[in-house]
Amino acid sequence: MAKLKLSSIFSPSSSNNAASTTEGGTKDLKKSNRRSFSALSASLLGTKDTETNGTSAATSSKSATPSVAPGPAAPATTSEMVALAQKITRETEKLEAYMKEHDLPMPSFDASAPADFPKLPDEIAQSRKAIISATKELGLLAHGPRESVRWGIWEFLDTLALAAINHYGIAKLVPLDAPISLADLQAKTTLDPINLARLIRLAITNKIFYEPTPGFIAHTAASRVLAEDSDLQAWVGFNGEDILPASAHVLQALQTHPEATSLTRTGFQFAFNTVDKEPMFVTFGKDPDRAKRMGKAMVSLTGGEGYEPFWFVDVERGGYDFGEIDARGGTLVDVGGSHGFMCVALAERWKNMKFVVQDLQKTVDSAPKPISSDPQVAERITLLPHDFFTEQVTKEADVYFFRWILHNYSTPYALQILRNLVPALKPGARIIINDHCLFEGSGQEDPWDEKVMRRMDVVMLSLLNAQERTESEFRELFAKAGEGNQKGEFVFKGVKRPEGCRMSIIEAVWQLREEAPTVAAVEEVKEGEETPAAVEEPKTEEKAE
């Protein structure tokens, strides 16, 4: 298969039409408790300088703007399509030049191509993101609104084909170094020839496999990595066999239970006939293979771009600075911390802190022993069985840390989790959440990142009636969690997001009421913001295990 040359995607346009502009973006501060997929509403030209969840971020790539070309026959303005094509060419040439200069392998569909892009400096990484988003926008323009909607709704069929290919292990049955006939491939599976061929040929339209000659199948880079990466196989299986059926029943769940807060009345329960019986986590707990698949899927996700642990651990990259706590040998409690991979990473960075990893008994029992091969790290990490829907058992720690926990729960459950901390908290204790923090409105995020994060938001709806939250929703969550407590309150400290990371660091501090500053002293209350509506406490039988 021929190598893909980046700059050959579009031919360079005349520089007479090229100019640059910067487009400012502002936050829509209107609160919304439930969000849907946003349209690609950002302007097709230009970049945005926006507040990125508490930190300033600017997209470096610039788009062409209309300019007057010499000669009476030249167009007065550059069309959106041409401007996008010019942007793609410009940023692609920048990316390709950097990769050639540093002798990096070029992206290709060939089976021998690298499975991942190399780490790039910020400016070049922004060029790559600009290529991705501008290419998507140009495709939408070229298709037109009606055709984009008509065929866009069929994306779930791509998921179906990939899920089936993964379920039957087709990628592992195709030789890595040579094509295989469909007849020989079919003999290795329980699929009939017609269904095998139709599923593979749909996947081929997404560059997963290719057909060098009719009736023969060979690997591309994407199908090869699917054959070799067991965590990616688990990710595809979890999405295709658990999330896809759940999402197909979300409308039924919303129509039947429009409040959409219960863990036992989600699309997942309607898909698998467990409505009002048990949450998803309990269902998985009864099926070890399914639970293992989900665990490996989460490993795949954690290793994905923008989710790696180093974004939280490395201060130099914008991670959390535990210097003061480390200096006095303080304690961090990782609530719902699974097998403690985050604490291991933190303990390798901070040499004096102590760590407590809390999770359910069966999770603690299955953790690696020792938790780290470095004795100096392992001796400072304790694994402790604990259900975060019960009162916190580790008292007076310096930090209570939640990574990808609160986004699994609607407001009633999230409030209970935070309130269960209160009896254990000492003044100054920090509550740190490592989750997505969405913008209040659409079009302010990098388009590719926004697509991933908004999809994650709807996954939470499908499986758990949960949600990704905005900064104002986190602030209100902490405010409500402390309501009615005569002793102390949660003081919201704000949101920080490392440049290049999709996850944010959300922080609050527990302070005695006589010591606590007003919320206005911590962060100016924006005019016109709504206060949180009253929420009903979850029933005991709906709590996740």
Coordinates of C-alpha atoms in Angstrom, one line a residue:
M1 CA 0.0 0.0 0.0
A2 CA 1.4 3.4 -0.9
K3 CA 2.5 5.7 1.9
L4 CA 0.3 8.7 2.6
K5 CA 2.1 12.0 2.1
L6 CA 0.5 14.5 4.4
S7 CA 1.0 17.5 2.1
S8 CA -0.6 15.7 -0.8
I9 CA -4.1 15.9 0.7
F10 CA -4.7 19.3 -0.7
S11 CA -2.6 21.3 -3.2
P12 CA -1.3 24.6 -1.9
S13 CA -3.5 27.5 -2.9
S14 CA -2.2 30.8 -4.2
S15 CA -0.8 33.0 -1.4
N16 CA -2.7 35.9 -2.8
N17 CA -5.8 34.6 -1.1
A18 CA -4.1 33.8 2.2
A19 CA -4.4 36.0 5.2
S20 CA -5.0 35.2 8.9
T21 CA -7.5 36.3 11.5
T22 CA -8.2 35.6 15.1
E23 CA -11.8 35.2 16.3
G24 CA -12.6 35.7 20.0
G25 CA -14.8 33.2 21.9
T26 CA -16.9 34.0 24.9
K27 CA -18.6 31.7 27.4
D28 CA -22.3 31.3 27.5
L29 CA -22.9 31.4 31.2
K30 CA -26.5 30.1 31.1
K31 CA -26.7 27.1 33.2
S32 CA -27.9 23.8 31.9
N33 CA -28.3 20.7 34.0
R34 CA -28.7 18.4 31.0
R35 CA -26.7 18.9 27.8
S36 CA -27.0 17.3 24.4
F37 CA -24.6 16.9 21.5
S38 CA -23.6 20.3 20.3
A39 CA -23.4 21.1 16.6
L40 CA -20.2 22.1 15.0
S41 CA -21.1 25.7 15.8
A42 CA -17.7 27.3 15.9
S43 CA -17.0 29.6 13.0
L44 CA -15.4 27.8 10.2
L45 CA -12.6 30.3 10.0
G46 CA -10.1 31.5 12.6
T47 CA -9.2 30.4 16.1
K48 CA -10.3 31.2 19.6
D49 CA -8.6 32.6 22.6
T50 CA -10.9 31.3 25.4
E51 CA -10.8 30.5 29.1
T52 CA -10.2 26.8 29.3
N53 CA -11.9 25.7 32.5
G54 CA -10.0 28.2 34.6
T55 CA -6.9 28.5 32.5
S56 CA -6.2 30.5 29.4
A57 CA -5.7 28.5 26.2
A58 CA -5.2 29.6 22.6
T59 CA -5.4 27.6 19.5
S60 CA -2.3 28.4 17.5
S61 CA -3.5 27.6 14.0
K62 CA -5.0 30.4 12.0
S63 CA -7.5 30.4 9.2
A64 CA -7.5 32.4 6.0
T65 CA -9.7 35.5 5.7
P66 CA -11.1 37.3 2.7
S67 CA -8.5 39.4 0.8
V68 CA -8.6 41.3 -2.4
A69 CA -6.6 39.6 -5.1
P70 CA -5.0 41.6 -8.0
G71 CA -6.9 41.7 -11.2
P72 CA -10.5 42.4 -11.9
A73 CA -11.4 38.8 -12.6
A74 CA -10.3 37.5 -9.2
P75 CA -12.9 36.8 -6.5
A76 CA -13.3 39.4 -3.8
T77 CA -13.5 36.9 -1.0
T78 CA -12.2 33.4 -0.2
S79 CA -14.9 30.9 0.2
E80 CA -15.2 28.9 3.5
M81 CA -14.3 25.7 1.6
V82 CA -11.1 27.2 0.0
A83 CA -10.1 28.8 3.3
L84 CA -10.4 25.4 5.1
A85 CA -8.5 23.7 2.3
Q86 CA -5.7 26.3 2.6
K87 CA -5.7 25.8 6.4
I88 CA -5.4 22.1 6.0
T89 CA -2.5 22.5 3.5
R90 CA -0.7 25.0 5.7
E91 CA -0.9 23.1 8.9
T92 CA -0.2 19.7 7.2
E93 CA 3.0 21.1 5.6
K94 CA 4.0 22.4 9.1
L95 CA 3.4 19.0 10.6
E96 CA 5.2 17.1 7.9
A97 CA 8.2 19.5 8.0
Y98 CA 8.6 18.9 11.7
M99 CA 8.3 15.1 11.3
K100 CA 10.8 15.1 8.5
E101 CA 13.2 17.3 10.4
H102 CA 13.1 15.0 13.4
D103 CA 13.2 11.8 11.3
L104 CA 9.8 10.7 12.6
P105 CA 7.8 8.0 10.7
M106 CA 5.0 9.4 8.6
P107 CA 1.4 8.4 9.3
S108 CA 0.2 5.8 6.9
F109 CA -2.5 3.2 6.5
D110 CA 0.1 0.5 5.9
A111 CA 0.1 -2.3 8.4
S112 CA 3.7 -1.4 9.3
A113 CA 2.8 2.2 10.3
P114 CA 3.1 3.3 13.9
A115 CA -0.1 2.8 16.0
D116 CA 0.2 6.2 17.6
F117 CA 1.5 9.7 16.8
P118 CA 4.8 10.6 18.5
K119 CA 4.7 13.2 21.2
L120 CA 4.8 16.6 19.6
P121 CA 5.6 20.1 20.9
D122 CA 2.6 22.3 21.6
E123 CA 2.7 24.3 18.4
I124 CA 2.9 21.2 16.2
A125 CA 0.3 19.4 18.3
Q126 CA -2.0 22.3 17.6
S127 CA -1.3 22.0 13.9
R128 CA -2.4 18.4 14.1
K129 CA -5.6 19.3 15.9
A130 CA -6.3 22.0 13.3
I131 CA -6.0 19.4 10.5
I132 CA -8.4 17.1 12.2
S133 CA -11.1 19.7 12.9
A134 CA -10.7 21.6 9.5
T135 CA -10.9 18.3 7.6
K136 CA -14.1 17.4 9.4
E137 CA -15.7 20.8 8.7
L138 CA -14.6 20.7 5.1
G139 CA -16.2 17.3 4.7
L140 CA -19.5 18.6 6.2
L141 CA -19.5 21.6 3.8
A142 CA -18.8 19.4 0.8
H143 CA -21.6 16.9 1.8
G144 CA -24.1 19.7 2.6
P145 CA -26.6 19.8 5.5
R146 CA -29.2 17.4 4.3
E147 CA -26.7 14.7 3.3
S148 CA -24.6 15.2 6.4
V149 CA -27.6 14.5 8.6
R150 CA -29.0 11.7 6.4
W151 CA -25.9 9.6 6.5
G152 CA -24.4 10.9 9.7
I153 CA -27.1 9.0 11.6
W154 CA -25.6 5.8 10.2
E155 CA -22.4 6.1 12.2
F156 CA -23.8 3.5 14.6
L157 CA -23.5 0.9 11.8
D158 CA -19.8 1.5 11.7
T159 CA -19.8 0.7 15.4
L160 CA -21.8 -2.4 14.8
A161 CA -19.4 -3.7 12.2
L162 CA -16.4 -3.1 14.3
A163 CA -18.0 -4.6 17.4
A164 CA -18.8 -7.8 15.4
I165 CA -15.3 -8.0 14.0
N166 CA -13.9 -7.6 17.5
H167 CA -16.3 -10.1 19.0
Y168 CA -15.3 -12.8 16.6
G169 CA -11.6 -12.0 16.8
I170 CA -11.4 -11.4 13.0
A171 CA -8.3 -9.1 13.3
K172 CA -6.3 -11.8 15.1
L173 CA -7.2 -14.4 12.3
V174 CA -5.8 -12.3 9.5
P175 CA -2.0 -12.9 9.0
L176 CA 0.1 -9.9 9.8
D177 CA 2.4 -10.2 6.8
A178 CA 0.1 -11.5 4.0
P179 CA -3.4 -11.3 2.7
I180 CA -5.9 -14.1 3.4
S181 CA -8.8 -15.2 1.2
L182 CA -12.3 -14.6 2.5
A183 CA -12.9 -18.3 2.1
D184 CA -10.0 -19.3 4.3
L185 CA -10.8 -16.6 6.8
Q186 CA -14.4 -17.8 7.0
A187 CA -13.3 -21.3 7.7
K188 CA -11.6 -20.0 10.9
T189 CA -14.9 -18.4 12.2
T190 CA -18.5 -19.3 12.9
L191 CA -19.7 -16.5 10.6
D192 CA -21.2 -17.4 7.3
P193 CA -19.4 -16.1 4.2
I194 CA -22.0 -13.3 3.4
N195 CA -22.0 -11.8 6.9
L196 CA -18.2 -12.0 7.2
A197 CA -17.7 -10.2 3.9
R198 CA -20.3 -7.5 4.5
L199 CA -18.9 -6.6 8.0
I200 CA -15.3 -6.5 6.8
R201 CA -16.1 -4.4 3.8
L202 CA -18.0 -1.9 5.9
A203 CA -15.0 -1.7 8.2
I204 CA -12.7 -1.2 5.2
T205 CA -14.5 2.1 4.5
N206 CA -13.0 3.3 7.7
K207 CA -9.5 2.0 6.8
I208 CA -9.8 -1.0 9.0
F209 CA -8.4 -3.8 6.8
Y210 CA -8.2 -3.4 3.0
E211 CA -8.8 -5.6 0.0
P212 CA -5.7 -5.7 -2.2
T213 CA -7.5 -7.9 -4.7
P214 CA -11.2 -9.0 -4.7
G215 CA -11.8 -11.7 -2.2
F216 CA -8.5 -11.2 -0.2
I217 CA -8.2 -9.3 3.0
A218 CA -5.1 -7.8 4.5
H219 CA -4.2 -5.6 7.5
T220 CA -4.0 -1.9 7.7
A221 CA -2.4 -0.1 10.6
A222 CA -5.8 0.1 12.4
S223 CA -6.7 -3.6 12.0
R224 CA -3.2 -4.6 13.0
V225 CA -3.3 -2.6 16.3
L226 CA -6.8 -4.2 16.9
A227 CA -5.2 -7.6 16.5
E228 CA -2.3 -6.9 18.8
D229 CA -3.7 -4.7 21.6
S230 CA -5.8 -6.6 24.1
D231 CA -6.8 -3.5 26.0
L232 CA -8.1 -1.9 22.8
Q233 CA -10.0 -5.1 22.0
A234 CA -11.6 -4.7 25.5
W235 CA -12.4 -1.1 24.8
V236 CA -14.1 -2.0 21.5
G237 CA -16.0 -4.9 23.2
F238 CA -17.2 -2.7 26.1
N239 CA -18.4 0.0 23.7
G240 CA -19.9 -2.3 21.1
E241 CA -21.5 -4.9 23.4
D242 CA -22.4 -2.8 26.5
I243 CA -22.6 0.9 25.6
L244 CA -24.1 0.5 22.1
P245 CA -27.2 -1.5 23.4
A246 CA -27.5 0.9 26.3
S247 CA -27.5 4.0 24.1
A248 CA -30.1 2.4 21.8
H249 CA -32.5 2.3 24.8
V250 CA -31.8 5.8 26.2
L251 CA -35.0 7.3 24.5
Q252 CA -37.1 4.5 26.1
A253 CA -35.5 5.3 29.5
L254 CA -36.0 9.0 29.2
Q255 CA -39.6 8.6 28.1
T256 CA -40.4 6.3 31.0
H257 CA -38.3 8.1 33.7
P258 CA -37.7 11.7 32.5
E259 CA -36.0 12.7 35.7
A260 CA -33.0 10.6 34.6
T261 CA -31.2 10.4 38.0
S262 CA -31.6 6.8 39.1
L263 CA -28.8 4.2 38.6
T264 CA -31.4 1.5 38.0
R265 CA -33.5 3.3 35.3
T266 CA -30.9 4.0 32.6
G267 CA -30.7 2.9 29.0
F268 CA -28.4 0.1 30.2
Q269 CA -31.2 -1.4 32.4
F270 CA -33.7 -1.2 29.6
A271 CA -31.3 -2.9 27.3
F272 CA -30.5 -5.8 29.6
N273 CA -33.8 -6.2 31.5
T274 CA -32.6 -5.0 34.9
V275 CA -34.8 -1.9 35.4
D276 CA -35.3 -1.2 39.1
K277 CA -33.2 -4.3 39.9
E278 CA -29.6 -3.3 40.0
P279 CA -27.1 -0.7 38.8
M280 CA -24.7 -1.5 36.0
F281 CA -21.7 -2.1 38.3
V282 CA -23.7 -4.8 40.2
T283 CA -24.6 -6.4 36.9
F284 CA -20.9 -6.5 35.9
G285 CA -20.0 -7.8 39.3
K286 CA -22.0 -10.9 38.6
D287 CA -20.1 -11.6 35.4
P288 CA -16.3 -11.8 35.9
D289 CA -15.5 -11.8 32.1
R290 CA -17.6 -8.7 31.5
A291 CA -16.1 -7.0 34.5
K292 CA -12.6 -7.8 33.4
R293 CA -13.4 -6.5 29.9
M294 CA -14.6 -3.2 31.3
G295 CA -11.5 -3.0 33.5
K296 CA -9.2 -3.5 30.6
A297 CA -11.2 -1.0 28.6
M298 CA -10.5 1.6 31.2
V299 CA -6.8 0.8 31.0
S300 CA -7.0 1.5 27.3
L301 CA -8.9 4.8 27.9
T302 CA -6.4 5.9 30.6
G303 CA -3.5 5.5 28.1
G304 CA -5.3 7.5 25.4
E305 CA -4.3 10.9 24.4
G306 CA -5.2 13.6 26.9
Y307 CA -5.9 11.1 29.7
E308 CA -2.5 9.8 30.7
P309 CA -1.7 10.0 34.5
F310 CA 1.3 12.3 34.0
W311 CA -1.0 15.2 33.3
F312 CA -2.0 15.1 37.0
V313 CA 1.3 14.0 38.4
D314 CA 3.8 16.2 36.6
V315 CA 3.9 19.8 37.9
E316 CA 5.9 20.9 35.0
R317 CA 3.1 19.9 32.6
G318 CA 0.5 21.7 34.7
G319 CA -0.3 18.9 37.2
Y320 CA -1.1 19.3 40.9
D321 CA 1.7 20.6 43.2
F322 CA 1.8 18.6 46.4
G323 CA 5.1 20.1 47.5
E324 CA 3.8 21.5 50.8
I325 CA 1.9 18.3 51.7
D326 CA 4.9 16.2 50.7
A327 CA 7.3 18.3 52.8
R328 CA 5.3 17.4 55.9
G329 CA 4.6 13.8 54.9
G330 CA 0.9 14.3 54.5
T331 CA -1.7 11.7 53.4
L332 CA -3.7 11.4 50.2
V333 CA -6.8 9.1 50.1
D334 CA -7.6 7.9 46.6
V335 CA -11.4 7.2 46.9
G336 CA -12.5 4.6 44.5
G337 CA -8.9 4.2 43.4
S338 CA -9.1 0.7 41.9
H339 CA -5.6 -0.9 42.0
G340 CA -3.9 2.3 42.9
F341 CA -2.1 3.2 39.7
M342 CA -2.5 6.9 40.3
C343 CA -1.1 6.6 43.8
V344 CA 1.9 4.6 42.5
A345 CA 2.6 7.4 40.0
L346 CA 2.2 10.1 42.7
A347 CA 4.4 8.2 45.1
E348 CA 7.1 7.9 42.5
R349 CA 7.0 11.7 42.1
W350 CA 6.5 12.7 45.8
K351 CA 8.9 10.9 48.1
N352 CA 7.4 11.7 51.5
M353 CA 3.7 11.5 51.1
K354 CA 1.6 8.5 52.3
F355 CA -1.3 7.1 50.2
V356 CA -4.5 5.2 51.0
V357 CA -6.2 3.5 48.0
Q358 CA -9.9 2.8 48.8
D359 CA -12.1 0.5 46.8
L360 CA -14.5 -2.4 47.3
Q361 CA -13.2 -5.5 49.0
K362 CA -13.1 -7.6 45.8
T363 CA -11.1 -4.9 44.0
V364 CA -8.6 -4.5 46.8
D365 CA -8.2 -8.3 46.9
S366 CA -7.4 -8.4 43.2
A367 CA -4.8 -5.6 43.3
P368 CA -1.1 -6.5 42.4
K369 CA 1.0 -7.6 45.3
P370 CA 3.2 -5.8 45.8
I371 CA 1.5 -2.7 44.4
S372 CA 4.9 -1.5 43.1
S373 CA 8.2 -3.1 42.4
D374 CA 9.9 -0.2 44.2
P375 CA 9.9 -0.9 47.9
Q376 CA 10.1 2.8 48.8
V377 CA 6.9 3.4 46.8
A378 CA 5.0 0.2 48.0
E379 CA 5.6 0.8 51.7
R380 CA 3.9 4.2 51.5
I381 CA 0.7 2.9 49.9
T382 CA -2.0 1.2 51.8
L383 CA -5.0 -0.6 50.2
L384 CA -8.2 -0.3 52.2
P385 CA -11.7 -1.8 51.6
H386 CA -14.3 1.0 51.6
D387 CA -17.6 1.8 50.0
F388 CA -17.8 5.6 49.3
F389 CA -21.6 5.4 49.8
T390 CA -20.8 4.9 53.5
E391 CA -19.1 7.3 56.0
Q392 CA -15.4 7.9 55.3
V393 CA -13.2 5.7 57.5
T394 CA -9.8 7.4 56.9
K395 CA -9.9 10.4 59.2
E396 CA -8.1 13.7 59.0
A397 CA -6.2 13.1 55.7
D398 CA -4.8 16.0 53.9
V399 CA -6.3 15.2 50.5
Y400 CA -9.4 13.1 49.4
F401 CA -8.9 12.4 45.7
F402 CA -11.6 11.3 43.1
R403 CA -10.5 10.4 39.6
W404 CA -13.3 9.5 37.2
I405 CA -15.7 8.9 40.1
L406 CA -18.2 11.8 40.4
H407 CA -18.9 11.7 36.6
N408 CA -20.4 8.3 37.2
Y409 CA -23.2 9.7 39.4
S410 CA -26.1 12.1 39.0
T411 CA -26.4 14.9 41.5
P412 CA -28.2 13.0 44.4
Y413 CA -25.5 10.3 44.5
A414 CA -22.6 12.8 44.0
L415 CA -23.9 14.8 47.0
Q416 CA -24.1 11.7 49.2
I417 CA -20.5 10.8 48.2
L418 CA -19.2 14.2 49.2
R419 CA -21.3 14.4 52.4
N420 CA -19.9 11.0 53.5
L421 CA -16.5 12.7 53.7
V422 CA -17.6 15.3 56.2
P423 CA -17.2 13.4 59.5
A424 CA -13.6 12.6 58.5
L425 CA -12.5 16.1 57.4
K426 CA -10.1 18.3 59.3
P427 CA -10.0 22.1 58.6
G428 CA -8.0 22.7 55.4
A429 CA -8.5 19.2 54.0
R430 CA -8.5 19.3 50.2
I431 CA -11.0 17.5 48.0
I432 CA -9.6 17.1 44.5
I433 CA -11.6 15.8 41.6
N434 CA -9.9 14.8 38.3
D435 CA -12.7 14.7 35.7
H436 CA -13.8 16.4 32.6
C437 CA -15.0 20.0 33.2
L438 CA -17.2 21.1 30.3
F439 CA -17.6 24.6 29.0
E440 CA -21.0 26.1 29.7
G441 CA -21.7 26.5 26.0
S442 CA -20.5 24.8 22.8
G443 CA -17.9 25.8 20.3
Q444 CA -15.3 27.0 22.8
E445 CA -13.3 23.7 23.0
D446 CA -11.0 22.3 20.4
P447 CA -13.5 20.6 18.1
W448 CA -11.9 17.1 18.3
D449 CA -11.6 17.3 22.1
E450 CA -15.2 18.6 22.4
K451 CA -16.5 15.7 20.3
V452 CA -14.8 13.2 22.6
M453 CA -15.9 14.9 25.8
R454 CA -19.5 15.5 24.7
R455 CA -19.8 11.8 23.6
M456 CA -18.5 10.8 27.0
D457 CA -21.2 12.9 28.6
V458 CA -23.9 10.9 26.6
V459 CA -22.1 7.7 27.5
M460 CA -22.6 8.6 31.2
L461 CA -26.3 9.2 30.5
S462 CA -26.7 5.9 28.7
L463 CA -25.0 3.7 31.4
L464 CA -25.6 5.5 34.7
N465 CA -27.9 8.6 34.2
A466 CA -24.8 10.5 35.2
Q467 CA -23.1 13.4 33.6
E468 CA -19.9 15.4 32.9
R469 CA -20.1 18.7 34.7
T470 CA -19.3 22.4 34.1
E471 CA -17.4 24.6 36.4
S472 CA -20.6 26.2 37.8
E473 CA -22.1 22.7 38.4
F474 CA -19.1 21.6 40.3
R475 CA -19.2 24.8 42.4
E476 CA -22.9 24.3 43.1
L477 CA -22.3 20.6 44.0
F478 CA -19.8 21.6 46.7
A479 CA -22.0 24.4 47.9
K480 CA -25.0 22.1 48.3
A481 CA -22.9 19.3 49.9
G482 CA -22.0 21.6 52.7
E483 CA -25.5 23.1 53.2
G484 CA -27.0 22.5 56.7
N485 CA -23.7 21.6 58.3
Q486 CA -23.2 23.9 61.3
K487 CA -19.5 23.1 61.7
G488 CA -18.0 23.7 58.3
E489 CA -18.4 24.0 54.6
F490 CA -16.7 23.2 51.3
V491 CA -15.0 26.3 49.8
F492 CA -14.7 26.0 46.1
K493 CA -11.2 26.9 44.9
G494 CA -11.6 26.6 41.2
V495 CA -10.6 24.6 38.2
K496 CA -7.3 24.1 36.5
R497 CA -6.7 22.2 33.2
P498 CA -3.2 21.3 32.0
E499 CA -2.6 22.4 28.4
G500 CA -3.0 19.4 26.1
C501 CA -5.1 17.4 28.6
R502 CA -8.8 16.7 28.4
M503 CA -9.2 16.3 32.2
S504 CA -9.4 19.1 34.7
I505 CA -8.4 19.4 38.3
I506 CA -11.3 20.6 40.4
E507 CA -10.6 21.6 44.0
A508 CA -12.5 22.5 47.2
V509 CA -11.2 22.9 50.7
W510 CA -13.1 22.1 53.9
Q511 CA -13.1 25.0 56.4
L512 CA -14.8 25.7 59.7
R513 CA -17.6 28.2 59.1
E514 CA -16.1 30.8 61.3
E515 CA -12.8 30.5 59.3
A516 CA -14.4 30.1 55.9
P517 CA -14.3 33.1 53.5
T518 CA -17.4 33.9 51.6
V519 CA -17.8 32.2 48.2
A520 CA -17.5 35.7 46.7
A521 CA -14.0 36.1 48.2
V522 CA -12.9 32.9 46.6
E523 CA -14.4 33.5 43.2
E524 CA -16.6 36.3 42.0
V525 CA -20.2 35.1 41.7
K526 CA -21.3 35.7 38.1
E527 CA -24.4 37.8 37.8
G528 CA -27.5 35.9 36.8
E529 CA -26.3 32.4 37.7
E530 CA -29.0 30.1 38.9
T531 CA -28.9 28.3 42.2
P532 CA -29.0 24.5 42.2
A533 CA -32.5 23.0 42.3
A534 CA -33.4 20.7 45.1
V535 CA -32.5 17.1 44.5
E536 CA -33.8 14.0 46.0
E537 CA -31.5 11.8 48.0
P538 CA -30.9 8.4 46.4
K539 CA -32.7 5.4 47.8
T540 CA -30.6 2.8 49.5
E541 CA -31.4 0.1 47.0
E542 CA -30.2 2.3 44.1
K543 CA -26.7 2.8 45.5
A544 CA -23.9 1.4 43.3
E545 CA -21.7 -1.3 44.8

